Coordinates of C-alpha atoms in Angstrom, one line a residue:
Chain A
X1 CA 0.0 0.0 0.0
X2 CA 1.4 3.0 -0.8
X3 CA 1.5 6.4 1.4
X4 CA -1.2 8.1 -0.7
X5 CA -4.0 5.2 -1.2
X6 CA -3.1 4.9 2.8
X7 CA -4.1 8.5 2.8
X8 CA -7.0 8.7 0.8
X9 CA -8.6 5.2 2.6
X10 CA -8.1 7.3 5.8
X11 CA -9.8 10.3 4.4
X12 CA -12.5 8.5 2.5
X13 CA -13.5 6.4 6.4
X14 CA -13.7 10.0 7.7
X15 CA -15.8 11.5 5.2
X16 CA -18.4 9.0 5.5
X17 CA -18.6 9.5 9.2
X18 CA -19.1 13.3 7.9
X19 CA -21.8 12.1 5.7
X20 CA -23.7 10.0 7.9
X21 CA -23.6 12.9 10.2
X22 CA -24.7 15.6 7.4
X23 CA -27.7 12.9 6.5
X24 CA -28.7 12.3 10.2
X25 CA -28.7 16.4 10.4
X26 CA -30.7 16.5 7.4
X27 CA -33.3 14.4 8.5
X28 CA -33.9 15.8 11.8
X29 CA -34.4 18.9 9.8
X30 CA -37.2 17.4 7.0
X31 CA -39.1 15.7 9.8
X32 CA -42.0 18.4 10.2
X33 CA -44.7 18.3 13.0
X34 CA -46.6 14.8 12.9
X35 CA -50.0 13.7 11.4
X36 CA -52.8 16.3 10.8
X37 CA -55.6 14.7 13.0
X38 CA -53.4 14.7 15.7
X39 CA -52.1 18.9 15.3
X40 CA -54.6 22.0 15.4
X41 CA -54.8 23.9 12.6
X42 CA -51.4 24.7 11.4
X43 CA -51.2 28.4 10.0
X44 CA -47.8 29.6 8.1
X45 CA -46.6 32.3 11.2
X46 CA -43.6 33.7 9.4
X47 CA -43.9 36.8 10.6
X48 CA -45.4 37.6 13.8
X49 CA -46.9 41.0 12.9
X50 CA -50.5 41.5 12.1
X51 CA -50.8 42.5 8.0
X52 CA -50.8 46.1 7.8
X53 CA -54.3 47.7 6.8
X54 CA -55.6 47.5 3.6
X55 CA -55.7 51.3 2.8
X56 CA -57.4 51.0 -0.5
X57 CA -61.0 50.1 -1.2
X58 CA -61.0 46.5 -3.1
X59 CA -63.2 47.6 -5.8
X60 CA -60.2 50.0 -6.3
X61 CA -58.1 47.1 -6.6
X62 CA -60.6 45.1 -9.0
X63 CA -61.1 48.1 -11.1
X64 CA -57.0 48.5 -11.8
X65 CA -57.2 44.5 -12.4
X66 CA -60.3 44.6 -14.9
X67 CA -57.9 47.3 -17.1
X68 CA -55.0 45.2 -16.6
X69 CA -56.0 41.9 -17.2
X70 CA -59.2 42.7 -19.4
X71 CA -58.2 42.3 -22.7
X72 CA -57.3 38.0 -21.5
X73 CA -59.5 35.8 -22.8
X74 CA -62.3 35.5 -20.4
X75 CA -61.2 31.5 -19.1
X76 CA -57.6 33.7 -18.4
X77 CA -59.8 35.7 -16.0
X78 CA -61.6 33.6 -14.5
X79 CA -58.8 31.8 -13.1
X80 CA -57.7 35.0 -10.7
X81 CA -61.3 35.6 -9.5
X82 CA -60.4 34.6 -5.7
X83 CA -62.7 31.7 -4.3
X84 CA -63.9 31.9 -0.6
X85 CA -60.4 30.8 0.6
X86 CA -58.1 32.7 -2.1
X87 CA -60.7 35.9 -0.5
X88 CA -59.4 35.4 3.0
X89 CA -55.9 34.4 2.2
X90 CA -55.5 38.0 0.2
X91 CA -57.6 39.7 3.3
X92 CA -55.0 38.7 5.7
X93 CA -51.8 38.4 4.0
X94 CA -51.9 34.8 4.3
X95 CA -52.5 35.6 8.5
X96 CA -55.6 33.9 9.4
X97 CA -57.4 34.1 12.0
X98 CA -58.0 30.4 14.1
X99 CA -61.3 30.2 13.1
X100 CA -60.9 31.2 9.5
X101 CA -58.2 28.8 9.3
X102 CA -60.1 26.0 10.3
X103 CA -62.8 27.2 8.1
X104 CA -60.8 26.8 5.0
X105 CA -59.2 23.6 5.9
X106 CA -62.7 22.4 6.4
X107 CA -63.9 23.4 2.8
X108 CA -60.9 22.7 0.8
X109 CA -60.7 19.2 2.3
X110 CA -64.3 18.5 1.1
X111 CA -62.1 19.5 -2.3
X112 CA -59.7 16.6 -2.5
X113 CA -60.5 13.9 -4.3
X114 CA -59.0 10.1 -3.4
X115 CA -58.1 7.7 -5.6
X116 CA -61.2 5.5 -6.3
X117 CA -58.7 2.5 -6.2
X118 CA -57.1 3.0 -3.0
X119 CA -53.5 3.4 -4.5
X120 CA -51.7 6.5 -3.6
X121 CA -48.6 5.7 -5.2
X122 CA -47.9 5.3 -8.6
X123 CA -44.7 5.3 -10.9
X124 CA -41.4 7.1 -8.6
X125 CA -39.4 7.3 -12.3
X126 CA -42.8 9.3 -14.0
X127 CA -42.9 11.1 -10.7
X128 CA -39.1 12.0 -10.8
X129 CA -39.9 13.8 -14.3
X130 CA -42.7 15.7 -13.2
X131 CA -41.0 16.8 -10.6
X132 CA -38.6 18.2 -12.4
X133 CA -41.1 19.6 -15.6
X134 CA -41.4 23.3 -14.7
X135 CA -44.0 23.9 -17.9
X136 CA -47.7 24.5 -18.1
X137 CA -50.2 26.7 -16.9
X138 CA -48.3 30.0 -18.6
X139 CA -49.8 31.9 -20.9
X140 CA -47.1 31.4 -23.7
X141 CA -47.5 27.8 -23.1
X142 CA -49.6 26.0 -26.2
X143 CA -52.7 23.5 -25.8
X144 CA -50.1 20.3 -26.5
X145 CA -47.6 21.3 -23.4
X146 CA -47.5 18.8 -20.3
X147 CA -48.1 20.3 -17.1
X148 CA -45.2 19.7 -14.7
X149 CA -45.6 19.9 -10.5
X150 CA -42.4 22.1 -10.4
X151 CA -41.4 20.6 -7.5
X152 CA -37.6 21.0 -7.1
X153 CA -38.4 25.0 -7.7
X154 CA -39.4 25.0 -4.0
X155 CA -37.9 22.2 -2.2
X156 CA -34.8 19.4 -2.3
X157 CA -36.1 16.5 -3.2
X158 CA -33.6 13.4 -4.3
X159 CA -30.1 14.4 -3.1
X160 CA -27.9 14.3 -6.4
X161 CA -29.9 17.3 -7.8
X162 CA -28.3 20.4 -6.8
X163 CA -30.6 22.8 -8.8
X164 CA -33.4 22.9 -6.0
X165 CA -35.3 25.9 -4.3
X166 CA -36.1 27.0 -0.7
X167 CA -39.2 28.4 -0.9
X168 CA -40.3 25.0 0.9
X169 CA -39.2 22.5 3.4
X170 CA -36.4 19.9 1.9
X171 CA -38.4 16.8 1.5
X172 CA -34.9 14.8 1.3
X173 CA -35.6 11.0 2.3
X174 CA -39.7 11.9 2.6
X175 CA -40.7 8.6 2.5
X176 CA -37.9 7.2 5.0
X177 CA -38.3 9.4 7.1
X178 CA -41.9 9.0 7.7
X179 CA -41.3 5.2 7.6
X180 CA -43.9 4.9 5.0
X181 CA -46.5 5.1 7.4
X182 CA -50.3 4.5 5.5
X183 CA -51.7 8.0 7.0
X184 CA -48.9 9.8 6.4
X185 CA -49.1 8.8 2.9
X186 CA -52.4 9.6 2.8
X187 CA -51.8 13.2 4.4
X188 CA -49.3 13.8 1.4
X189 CA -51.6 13.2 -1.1
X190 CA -54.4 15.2 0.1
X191 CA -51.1 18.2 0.7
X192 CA -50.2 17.9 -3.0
X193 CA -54.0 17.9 -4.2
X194 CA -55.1 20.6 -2.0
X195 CA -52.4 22.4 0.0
X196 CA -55.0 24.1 1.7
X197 CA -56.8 21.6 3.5
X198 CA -53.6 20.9 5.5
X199 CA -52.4 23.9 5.9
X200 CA -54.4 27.3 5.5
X201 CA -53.3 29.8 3.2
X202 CA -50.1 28.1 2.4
X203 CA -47.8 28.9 -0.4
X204 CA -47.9 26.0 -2.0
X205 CA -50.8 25.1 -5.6
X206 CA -53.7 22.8 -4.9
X207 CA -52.7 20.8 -7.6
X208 CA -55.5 18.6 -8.0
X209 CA -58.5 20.7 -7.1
X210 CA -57.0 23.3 -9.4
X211 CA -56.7 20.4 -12.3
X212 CA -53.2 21.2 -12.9
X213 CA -52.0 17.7 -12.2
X214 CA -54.0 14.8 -13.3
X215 CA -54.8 11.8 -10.2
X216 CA -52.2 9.4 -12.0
X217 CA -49.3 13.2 -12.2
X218 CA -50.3 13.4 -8.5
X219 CA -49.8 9.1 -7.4
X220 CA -46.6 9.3 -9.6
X221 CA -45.1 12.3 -7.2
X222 CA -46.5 10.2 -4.5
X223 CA -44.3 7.3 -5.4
X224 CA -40.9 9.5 -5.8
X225 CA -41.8 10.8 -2.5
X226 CA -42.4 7.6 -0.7
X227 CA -41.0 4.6 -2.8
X228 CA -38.7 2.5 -1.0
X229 CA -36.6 2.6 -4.0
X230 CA -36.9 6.1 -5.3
X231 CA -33.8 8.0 -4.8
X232 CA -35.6 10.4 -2.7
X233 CA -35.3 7.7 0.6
X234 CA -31.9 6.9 -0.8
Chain B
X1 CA -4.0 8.8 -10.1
X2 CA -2.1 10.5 -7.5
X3 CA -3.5 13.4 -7.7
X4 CA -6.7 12.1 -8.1
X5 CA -6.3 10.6 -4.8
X6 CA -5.4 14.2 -3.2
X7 CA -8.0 15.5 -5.0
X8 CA -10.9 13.6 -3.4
X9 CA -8.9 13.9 -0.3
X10 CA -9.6 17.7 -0.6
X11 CA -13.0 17.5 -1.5
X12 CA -13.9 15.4 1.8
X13 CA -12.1 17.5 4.0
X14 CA -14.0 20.2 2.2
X15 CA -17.3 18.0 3.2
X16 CA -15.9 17.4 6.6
X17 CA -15.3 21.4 7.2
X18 CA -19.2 22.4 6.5
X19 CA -20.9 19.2 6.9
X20 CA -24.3 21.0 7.0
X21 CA -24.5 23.0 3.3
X22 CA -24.2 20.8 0.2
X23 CA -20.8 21.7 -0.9
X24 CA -22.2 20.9 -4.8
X25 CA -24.6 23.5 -4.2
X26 CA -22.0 26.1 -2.8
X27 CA -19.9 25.7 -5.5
X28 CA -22.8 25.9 -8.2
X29 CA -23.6 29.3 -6.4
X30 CA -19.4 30.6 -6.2
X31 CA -20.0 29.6 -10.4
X32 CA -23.4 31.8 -11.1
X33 CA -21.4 34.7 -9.1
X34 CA -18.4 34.4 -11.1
X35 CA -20.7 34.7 -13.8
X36 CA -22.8 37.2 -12.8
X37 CA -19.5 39.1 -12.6
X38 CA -18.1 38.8 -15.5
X39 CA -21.3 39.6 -17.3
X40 CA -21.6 43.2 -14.8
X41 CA -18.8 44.6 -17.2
X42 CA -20.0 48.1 -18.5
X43 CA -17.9 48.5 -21.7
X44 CA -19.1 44.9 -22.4
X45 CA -22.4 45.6 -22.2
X46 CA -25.1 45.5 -25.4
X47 CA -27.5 47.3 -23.8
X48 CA -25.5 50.5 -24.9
X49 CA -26.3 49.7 -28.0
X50 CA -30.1 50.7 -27.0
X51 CA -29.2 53.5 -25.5
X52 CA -27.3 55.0 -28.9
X53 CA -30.3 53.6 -30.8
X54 CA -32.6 55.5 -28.5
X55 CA -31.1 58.6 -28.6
X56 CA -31.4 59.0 -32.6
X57 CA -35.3 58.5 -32.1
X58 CA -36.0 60.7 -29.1
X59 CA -34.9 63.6 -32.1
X60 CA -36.3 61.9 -34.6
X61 CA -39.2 63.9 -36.3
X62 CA -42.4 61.7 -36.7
X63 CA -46.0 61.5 -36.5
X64 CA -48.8 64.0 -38.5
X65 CA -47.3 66.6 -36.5
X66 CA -43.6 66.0 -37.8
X67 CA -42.1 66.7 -34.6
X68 CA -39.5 64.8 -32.4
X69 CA -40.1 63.9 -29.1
X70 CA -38.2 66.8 -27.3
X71 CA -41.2 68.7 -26.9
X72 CA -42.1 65.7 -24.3
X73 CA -42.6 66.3 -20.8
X74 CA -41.3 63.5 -19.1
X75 CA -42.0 65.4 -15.7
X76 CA -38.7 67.8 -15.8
X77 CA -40.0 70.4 -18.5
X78 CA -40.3 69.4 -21.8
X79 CA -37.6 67.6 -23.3
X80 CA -35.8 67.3 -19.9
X81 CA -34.2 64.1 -19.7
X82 CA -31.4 64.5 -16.6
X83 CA -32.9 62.8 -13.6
X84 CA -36.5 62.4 -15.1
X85 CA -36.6 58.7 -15.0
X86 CA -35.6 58.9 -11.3
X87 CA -38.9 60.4 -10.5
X88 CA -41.3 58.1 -12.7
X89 CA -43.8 56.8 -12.4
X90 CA -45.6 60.3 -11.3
X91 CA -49.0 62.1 -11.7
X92 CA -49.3 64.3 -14.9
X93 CA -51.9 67.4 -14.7
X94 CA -52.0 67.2 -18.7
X95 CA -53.0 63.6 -19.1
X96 CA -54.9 63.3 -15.4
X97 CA -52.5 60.1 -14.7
X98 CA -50.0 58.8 -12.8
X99 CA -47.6 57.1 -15.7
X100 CA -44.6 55.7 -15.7
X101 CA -41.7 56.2 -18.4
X102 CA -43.6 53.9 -21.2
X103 CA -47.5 54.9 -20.5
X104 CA -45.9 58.9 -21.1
X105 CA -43.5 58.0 -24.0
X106 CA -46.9 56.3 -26.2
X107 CA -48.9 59.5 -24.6
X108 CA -46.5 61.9 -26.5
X109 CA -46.1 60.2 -29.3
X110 CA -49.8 60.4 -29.8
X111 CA -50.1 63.9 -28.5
X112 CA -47.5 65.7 -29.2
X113 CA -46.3 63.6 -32.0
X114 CA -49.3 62.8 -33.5
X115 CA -47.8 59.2 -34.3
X116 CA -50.2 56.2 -34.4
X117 CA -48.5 54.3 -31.7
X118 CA -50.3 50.7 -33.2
X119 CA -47.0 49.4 -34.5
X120 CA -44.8 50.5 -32.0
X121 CA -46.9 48.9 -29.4
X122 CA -47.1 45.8 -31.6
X123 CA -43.0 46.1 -31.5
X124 CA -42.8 46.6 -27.6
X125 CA -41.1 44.0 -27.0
X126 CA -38.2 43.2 -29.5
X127 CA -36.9 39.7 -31.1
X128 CA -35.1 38.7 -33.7
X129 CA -35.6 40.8 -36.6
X130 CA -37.7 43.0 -34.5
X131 CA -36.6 46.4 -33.2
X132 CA -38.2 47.7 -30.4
X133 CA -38.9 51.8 -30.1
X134 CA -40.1 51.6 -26.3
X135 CA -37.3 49.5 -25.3
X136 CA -34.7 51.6 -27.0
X137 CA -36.0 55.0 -26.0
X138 CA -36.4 53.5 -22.6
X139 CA -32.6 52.6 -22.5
X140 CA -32.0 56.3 -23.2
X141 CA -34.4 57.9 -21.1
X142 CA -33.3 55.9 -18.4
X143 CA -29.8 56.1 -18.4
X144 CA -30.0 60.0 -18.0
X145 CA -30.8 59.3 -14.7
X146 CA -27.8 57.1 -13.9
X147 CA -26.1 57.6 -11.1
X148 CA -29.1 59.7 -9.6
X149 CA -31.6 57.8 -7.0
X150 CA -34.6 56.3 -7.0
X151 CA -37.3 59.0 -5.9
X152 CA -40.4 58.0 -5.4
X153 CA -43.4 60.7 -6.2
X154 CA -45.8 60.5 -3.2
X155 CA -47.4 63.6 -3.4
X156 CA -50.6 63.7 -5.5
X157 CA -53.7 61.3 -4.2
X158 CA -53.4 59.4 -7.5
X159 CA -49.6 58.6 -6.8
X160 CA -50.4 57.5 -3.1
X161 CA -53.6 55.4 -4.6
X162 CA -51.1 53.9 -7.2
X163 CA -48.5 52.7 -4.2
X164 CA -51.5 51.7 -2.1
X165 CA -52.6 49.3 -5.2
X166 CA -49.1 48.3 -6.3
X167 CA -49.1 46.9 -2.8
X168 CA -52.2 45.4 -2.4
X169 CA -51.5 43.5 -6.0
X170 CA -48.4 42.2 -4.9
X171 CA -50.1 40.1 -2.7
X172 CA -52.9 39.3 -4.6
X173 CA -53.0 35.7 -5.2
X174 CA -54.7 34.0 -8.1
X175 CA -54.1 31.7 -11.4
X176 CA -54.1 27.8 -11.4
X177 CA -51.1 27.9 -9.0
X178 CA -52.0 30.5 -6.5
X179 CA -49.9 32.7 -6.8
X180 CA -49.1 36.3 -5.7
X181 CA -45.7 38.2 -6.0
X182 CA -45.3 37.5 -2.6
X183 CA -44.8 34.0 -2.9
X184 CA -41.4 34.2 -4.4
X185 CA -40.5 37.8 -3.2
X186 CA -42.0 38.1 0.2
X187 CA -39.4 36.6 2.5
X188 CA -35.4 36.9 3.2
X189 CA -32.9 34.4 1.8
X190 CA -34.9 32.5 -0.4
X191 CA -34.3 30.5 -3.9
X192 CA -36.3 29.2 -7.2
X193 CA -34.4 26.2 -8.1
X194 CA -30.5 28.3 -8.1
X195 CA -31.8 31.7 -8.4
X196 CA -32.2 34.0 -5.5
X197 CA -35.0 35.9 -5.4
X198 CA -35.1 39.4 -3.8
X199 CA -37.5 40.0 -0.8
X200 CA -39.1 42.6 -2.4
X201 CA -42.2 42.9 0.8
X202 CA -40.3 45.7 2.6
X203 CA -37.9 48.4 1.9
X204 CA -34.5 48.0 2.3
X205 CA -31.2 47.2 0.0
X206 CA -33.0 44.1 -2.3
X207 CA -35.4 46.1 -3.6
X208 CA -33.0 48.8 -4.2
X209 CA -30.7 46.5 -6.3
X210 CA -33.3 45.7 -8.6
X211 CA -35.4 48.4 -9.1
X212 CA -32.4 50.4 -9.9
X213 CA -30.8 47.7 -12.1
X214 CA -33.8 47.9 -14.7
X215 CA -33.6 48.3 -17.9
X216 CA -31.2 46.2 -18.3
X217 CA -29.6 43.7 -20.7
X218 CA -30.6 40.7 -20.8
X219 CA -28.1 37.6 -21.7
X220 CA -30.1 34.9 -22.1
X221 CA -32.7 37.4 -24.5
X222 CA -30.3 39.0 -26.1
X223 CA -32.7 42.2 -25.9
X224 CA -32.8 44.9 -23.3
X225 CA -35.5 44.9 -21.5
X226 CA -37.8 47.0 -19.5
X227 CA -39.5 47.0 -16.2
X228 CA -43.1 46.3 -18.3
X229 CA -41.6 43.7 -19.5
X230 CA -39.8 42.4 -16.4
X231 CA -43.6 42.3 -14.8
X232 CA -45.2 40.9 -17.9
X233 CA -42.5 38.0 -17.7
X234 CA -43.4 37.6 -14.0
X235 CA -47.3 37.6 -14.4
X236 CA -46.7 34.3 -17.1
X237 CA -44.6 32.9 -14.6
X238 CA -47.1 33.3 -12.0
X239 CA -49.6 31.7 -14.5
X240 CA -51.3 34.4 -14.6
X241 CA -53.3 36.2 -17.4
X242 CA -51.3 38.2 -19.9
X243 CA -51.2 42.1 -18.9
X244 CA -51.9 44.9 -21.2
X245 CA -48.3 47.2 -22.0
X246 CA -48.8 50.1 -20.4
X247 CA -51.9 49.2 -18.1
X248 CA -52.2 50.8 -15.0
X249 CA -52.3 47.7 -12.6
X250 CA -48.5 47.6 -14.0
X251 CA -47.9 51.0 -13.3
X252 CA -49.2 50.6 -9.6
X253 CA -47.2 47.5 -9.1
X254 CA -44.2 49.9 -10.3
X255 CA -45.1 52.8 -7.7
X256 CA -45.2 50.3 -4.9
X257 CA -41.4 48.2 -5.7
X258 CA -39.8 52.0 -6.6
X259 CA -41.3 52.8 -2.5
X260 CA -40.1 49.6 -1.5
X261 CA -36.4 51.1 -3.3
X262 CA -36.6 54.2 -2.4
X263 CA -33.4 56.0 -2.3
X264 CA -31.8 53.1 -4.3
X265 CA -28.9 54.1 -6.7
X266 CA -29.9 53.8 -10.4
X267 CA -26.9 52.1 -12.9
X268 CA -28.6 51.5 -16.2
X269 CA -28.8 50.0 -18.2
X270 CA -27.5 47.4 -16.4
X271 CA -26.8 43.6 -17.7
X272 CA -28.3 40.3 -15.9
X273 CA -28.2 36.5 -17.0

């Protein structure tokens, strides 16, 4: 053996102490607050402040929209026309109240759809690319484009792809980490399809009561997030 | 081989000294700065191209009236350029509006030029093979306030109901996704896949950056562009409708980040990825 392979053996035990460390820090960091049933309503409190007054009328505010926006075609428009949860997010700067919250977690829950099979996970490797497909929903987009879930512009996801946001949690090792647990699957699915009914006036799209992904876009996600095998756990 | 092995020696003890940031990530970020750096280089910089271009139309004589532009007010007096673009958008008494620089360039073309502004709207954004006025005159406009700070016009009602709407749009959310531009620019410290975005929700230096880095070049466009454009190119993002040039709800949203940067140094055109 010579002095540098001595070396680099030495190095190379040392650095996967380092990375088992880096991955046990990592994973106490993705873990987030347990099982929905089981929490009260969860609101986003960033910022502890209450959300300055809103110091113009809202017809104001519609009226600047309509000469913005009004020249879209008219299934453009529709789509910003806030609903009943959209009305209280914008109200309160994403702030609500207890109450309100539990209100729209109520309603948008009635709003997620399960699988009529019983399967929440599909295909990780579809999921992977879906992940990953950033397209759809924009206004230069054409009728043939494939929506995409856009995930890794928000969050980690599987470790070897470095070009990930921070917008959202890391969901590094999801699936492992939640050691694949049957209501904690189910949980997930009803977060992708409808953020909202988990957590109030969250950030993050209702993906399936907005139809952007389809049920099988949404069980193929599922699957990269909580497949044994998908590289996500690895 | 050798120095192979010293090589991945390094790059553990590199993983070893900051176990808890991704060291593939840190060095994709030292890469897009080294970029971003090389790109900042003024006398390298296309968007002085615009600029020159810009210049030869603000004289240019056009319209029924066969005038040039100089007799425009841009807020200064007319044909006052120095510092102008520092204090726009504002309220004009002539036009009973608060406009920023492109709403008041198409407003004197049509008034005081008498030019049918339909095909330079059509051209208001340009592409290959397609020159654009707006951007051009913008470049030129702007860059006579170089060096000069942002200052924000908050004395008419209409200026403060503009910044009172900007504000209230930025949180708006809407579109399939749910949107607002809050969700990417209303927090510290926060990335879209590599890109930082700037938290844009309260005053301070990140707003001052980039509302004072715009118009700028654009790389990856190969164009210059323009704050409408910059908004335009966040509403799609957003997945939201398209907005009208030269609307007011753009405008607002304009008031409202040029608060948010008040004071902020203007270098422009300026060149970005």
């Amino acid at each position: 053996m010579t002095m540098t392979s001595k070396f680099s053996v030495l190095v190379l035990g040392g650095a996967l102490l380092c990375g088992s460390l880096v991955a046990t820090l990592a994973a106490d960091k993705a873990v987030e607050p347990k099982k929905a049933a089981e929490t009260k309503p969860t609101v986003e409190t960033k910022k502890a402040e209450t959300p300055p007054p809103q110091k113009v009328a809202t017809a104001v505010v519609d009226a600047y929209l309509k000469s913005t926006f009004g020249r879209a075609p008219p299934e453009w428009q529709a789509r910003i026309e806030p609903d009943e949860s959209m009305k209280v997010c914008n109200a309160t700067r994403n702030q609500p109240s207890h109450a309100e919250a539990d209100k729209i977690m109520a309603s948008e829950l009635k709003r997620v759809e399960f699988p009529a099979d019983g399967k929440f996970l599909g295909d990780w490797k579809e999921g992977a690319k879906i992940a990953n497909n950033g397209r759809g929903g924009q206004f230069s987009d054409d009728d043939k484009t494939v929506n995409g879930g856009n995930c890794y512009a928000c969050h980690q996801m599987e470790k070897a792809e470095v070009s990930f946001g921070t917008l959202g949690p890391s969901l590094t090792n999801y699936g492992r980490d939640r050691k694949y647990d049957a209501a904690e699957i189910k949980q997930a699915y009803t977060k992708i399809y409808n953020s909202q009914a988990v957590i109030a006036c969250s950030n993050m799209p209702r993906f399936g009561t907005n139809k952007f992904l389809s049920e099988q876009q949404i069980k193929d996600v599922m699957a990269f997030l909580f497949d044994p095998e998908s590289p996500v756990n690895k | 081989m050798r120095f192979a092995a010293i090589g991945s020696a390094l790059v553990a003890v590199a993983l070893c000294a900051m176990p808890l940031k991704s060291q593939a990530q840190d060095a994709s970020e030292k890469e897009i700065e080294r970029y971003r750096a090389m790109i900042s280089d003024p006398m390298s910089n296309p968007g002085f191209l615009a600029v020159d271009r810009g210049e030869i139309l603000w004289s240019e004589k056009r319209g029924t009236k066969n005038v040039s532009l100089e007799g425009c007010d841009l807020g200064l007096g007319a044909g006052k350029l120095e510092g102008a673009f520092a204090k726009l958008p504002r309220y004009f008494k002539d036009a009973d509006k608060v406009m920023d620089l492109e709403q008041r360039l198409l407003w004197c073309m049509q008034t005081v030029q008498g030019l049918d502004t339909k095909d330079v709207v059509a051209r208001r954004f340009s592409g290959p093979g397609k020159a654009s006025d707006m951007e051009d005159l913008v470049a030129y406009i702007a860059n006579k306030s170089s060096g000069m700070k942002i200052d924000v016009q908050l004395s008419h009602p209409k200026e403060l109901e503009m910044a009172a709407v900007g504000e209230e749009l930025f949180h708006r959310r809407g579109g399939v996704m749910d949107f607002a531009c809050s969700t990417c620019h209303g927090s510290e410290g926060k990335r879209i896949r590599l890109q930082a975005l700037p938290d844009l929700s309260k005053p301070g230096k990140e707003p001052q950056d980039t509302m004072a880095s715009w118009p700028t070049y654009r790389v990856s466009q190969g164009a210059l562009r323009t704050m409408q454009h910059r908004l335009w190119d966040c509403y799609r993002q957003q997945r939201w409708p398209v907005p009208d040039y030269g609307s007011d709800g753009i405008t607002a949203l304009t008031v409202y980040l040029n608060k948010m940067a008040q004071g902020g140094e203007i270098a422009v055109p300026s060149i970005k990825r």
